[in-house]
Amino acid sequence: MRIEIIMRALADPTRLRMMRLLGVMELAVGELAQVLGQSQPRVSRHIGILCDAGLADRHREGSWVFLRAQSAAGRPVVEAVAGLLAAAEEQDAEFRAACEEDRRQLAAIRAARDESAASYFAAHARDWDRLRSLHSPDVQVEARLLEALGDVPLGAVLDIGTGTGRMAEMFAPRAASIVALDKSLDMLRLARAKLQHLPAGGVELVQGDFANLPFAAHRFDTVLLHHVLHFAQDPAAAIAEAARVTRPGGRIVIVDFASHEREELRERYAHARLGFTDNAMAELLEDAGYRASAPLALHGGELVVKIWLGDRDGAAARQLPRKKAAQ
């Protein structure tokens, strides 16, 4: 029976501590080993048992393997296990002391992530600042984006090309769930550092390509491409993939540059497209099955930032799930 597998998986003090740690934040195998003071092979064996029992998930990013606790949503047994461990920590002094020490060790993990992110930013700050100087300040773009989305619940959000994770961070309070995807391991490390203050499970980080999204069809209510589409050699294919994973009644949000002639951006920043005209974007959206809305423009620099929105055809819009209040 499944419950027997779960109970055997929990019949070890180290695995109980691991479950409490994963309830705080996603961790790499090496980070777990560092916190627990155990070898990676031993930790990997424990991880295999937890994953086989359906209590944890693992995913690979390059040479690293990350672990997260299984979502308890819609899974009464997993939710009951989380509640049992929380109660055990309150009532068992020895277990509580071990868990508190483990969480203190997480401070070193958070600091290491922050240091790595700061080093990367320092190395690339000049280029990023140069590009930002060409368009409206980010704070103005973000404010207009929030205004454009209105008060409609975001539901399940996919942030394609999450970069530093800023969009995922901004929308986390309004979303039922967020998946932040990026092809770059460096960007995922930056995003992980930026988002590590959010509750465990608040944002799922995934490595993947916008031309071949690693998700089942109709999974997301809101799909966001924020300054991403100009990197696409085939924007139509990228939007078609976004449409595939958008639920009927869901929507897409694209933030990018209006058509321009700054040819140097191709070589300096690897831009494949020099922005988009409104007509071209409307055609891309409609061909993918979206109903395009009137675009919004931000004229604050040499490059005009545009916000394009589209609703997914195929069914009437439905009530989207709201984010649960913090427990």
CSV table of N, CA and C in Angstrom, one decimal, residues 21-22 26 45 48 70 89 106 151 178 180 195 206 213 237 244 254 275 284 299-300 311 322:
chain,number,residue,atom,x,y,z
A,21,LEU,N,13.1,20.8,6.3
A,21,LEU,CA,14.0,21.7,5.5
A,21,LEU,C,13.3,22.0,4.2
A,22,LEU,N,12.8,21.0,3.5
A,22,LEU,CA,12.2,21.2,2.2
A,22,LEU,C,10.9,22.0,2.3
A,26,GLU,N,13.4,25.3,-1.4
A,26,GLU,CA,14.0,24.3,-2.3
A,26,GLU,C,15.5,24.3,-2.1
A,45,ARG,N,20.8,8.9,-1.0
A,45,ARG,CA,20.0,7.7,-0.8
A,45,ARG,C,18.7,8.1,0.0
A,48,GLY,N,16.2,9.6,-2.5
A,48,GLY,CA,15.6,8.6,-3.3
A,48,GLY,C,14.4,8.0,-2.6
A,70,GLN,N,6.9,17.8,-2.1
A,70,GLN,CA,5.7,17.6,-2.9
A,70,GLN,C,4.6,18.6,-2.4
A,89,GLU,N,7.4,18.7,15.9
A,89,GLU,CA,8.4,19.7,16.3
A,89,GLU,C,8.0,20.5,17.5
A,106,LEU,N,20.6,27.1,7.3
A,106,LEU,CA,20.1,27.6,6.0
A,106,LEU,C,20.6,29.1,5.7
A,151,ASP,N,-7.6,43.8,-11.8
A,151,ASP,CA,-7.9,43.0,-10.6
A,151,ASP,C,-8.3,41.6,-10.9
A,178,ILE,N,3.0,29.9,-9.4
A,178,ILE,CA,3.9,30.5,-10.4
A,178,ILE,C,5.0,29.5,-10.8
A,180,ALA,N,8.4,29.7,-12.9
A,180,ALA,CA,9.4,30.6,-13.5
A,180,ALA,C,10.4,29.8,-14.4
A,195,LEU,N,14.3,35.0,-5.1
A,195,LEU,CA,13.0,34.5,-4.6
A,195,LEU,C,13.1,33.7,-3.4
A,206,VAL,N,12.1,26.3,-13.2
A,206,VAL,CA,12.3,25.2,-14.1
A,206,VAL,C,13.2,25.7,-15.2
A,213,LEU,N,8.3,24.1,-24.5
A,213,LEU,CA,8.0,24.2,-23.1
A,213,LEU,C,7.8,22.8,-22.5
A,237,ALA,N,6.7,30.5,-33.4
A,237,ALA,CA,6.8,29.2,-32.7
A,237,ALA,C,6.7,29.4,-31.2
A,244,ARG,N,-0.2,26.8,-26.5
A,244,ARG,CA,-0.5,25.4,-26.2
A,244,ARG,C,-0.7,25.1,-24.7
A,254,ILE,N,2.6,40.0,-23.1
A,254,ILE,CA,3.9,40.2,-23.8
A,254,ILE,C,4.4,41.6,-23.5
A,275,GLY,N,12.5,44.5,-32.1
A,275,GLY,CA,11.2,44.9,-31.7
A,275,GLY,C,10.1,44.4,-32.6
A,284,LEU,N,0.6,37.6,-34.9
A,284,LEU,CA,1.2,36.5,-34.2
A,284,LEU,C,0.3,35.9,-33.2
A,299,HIS,N,6.4,55.6,-23.7
A,299,HIS,CA,7.4,56.5,-24.4
A,299,HIS,C,8.3,57.2,-23.4
A,300,GLY,N,9.4,56.5,-23.0
A,300,GLY,CA,10.2,57.1,-22.0
A,300,GLY,C,11.7,57.1,-22.3
A,311,ASP,N,-6.4,37.2,-25.2
A,311,ASP,CA,-7.2,36.2,-24.5
A,311,ASP,C,-7.2,34.9,-25.3
A,322,ARG,N,-7.9,31.9,-6.9
A,322,ARG,CA,-7.1,33.0,-6.2
A,322,ARG,C,-6.1,32.3,-5.3
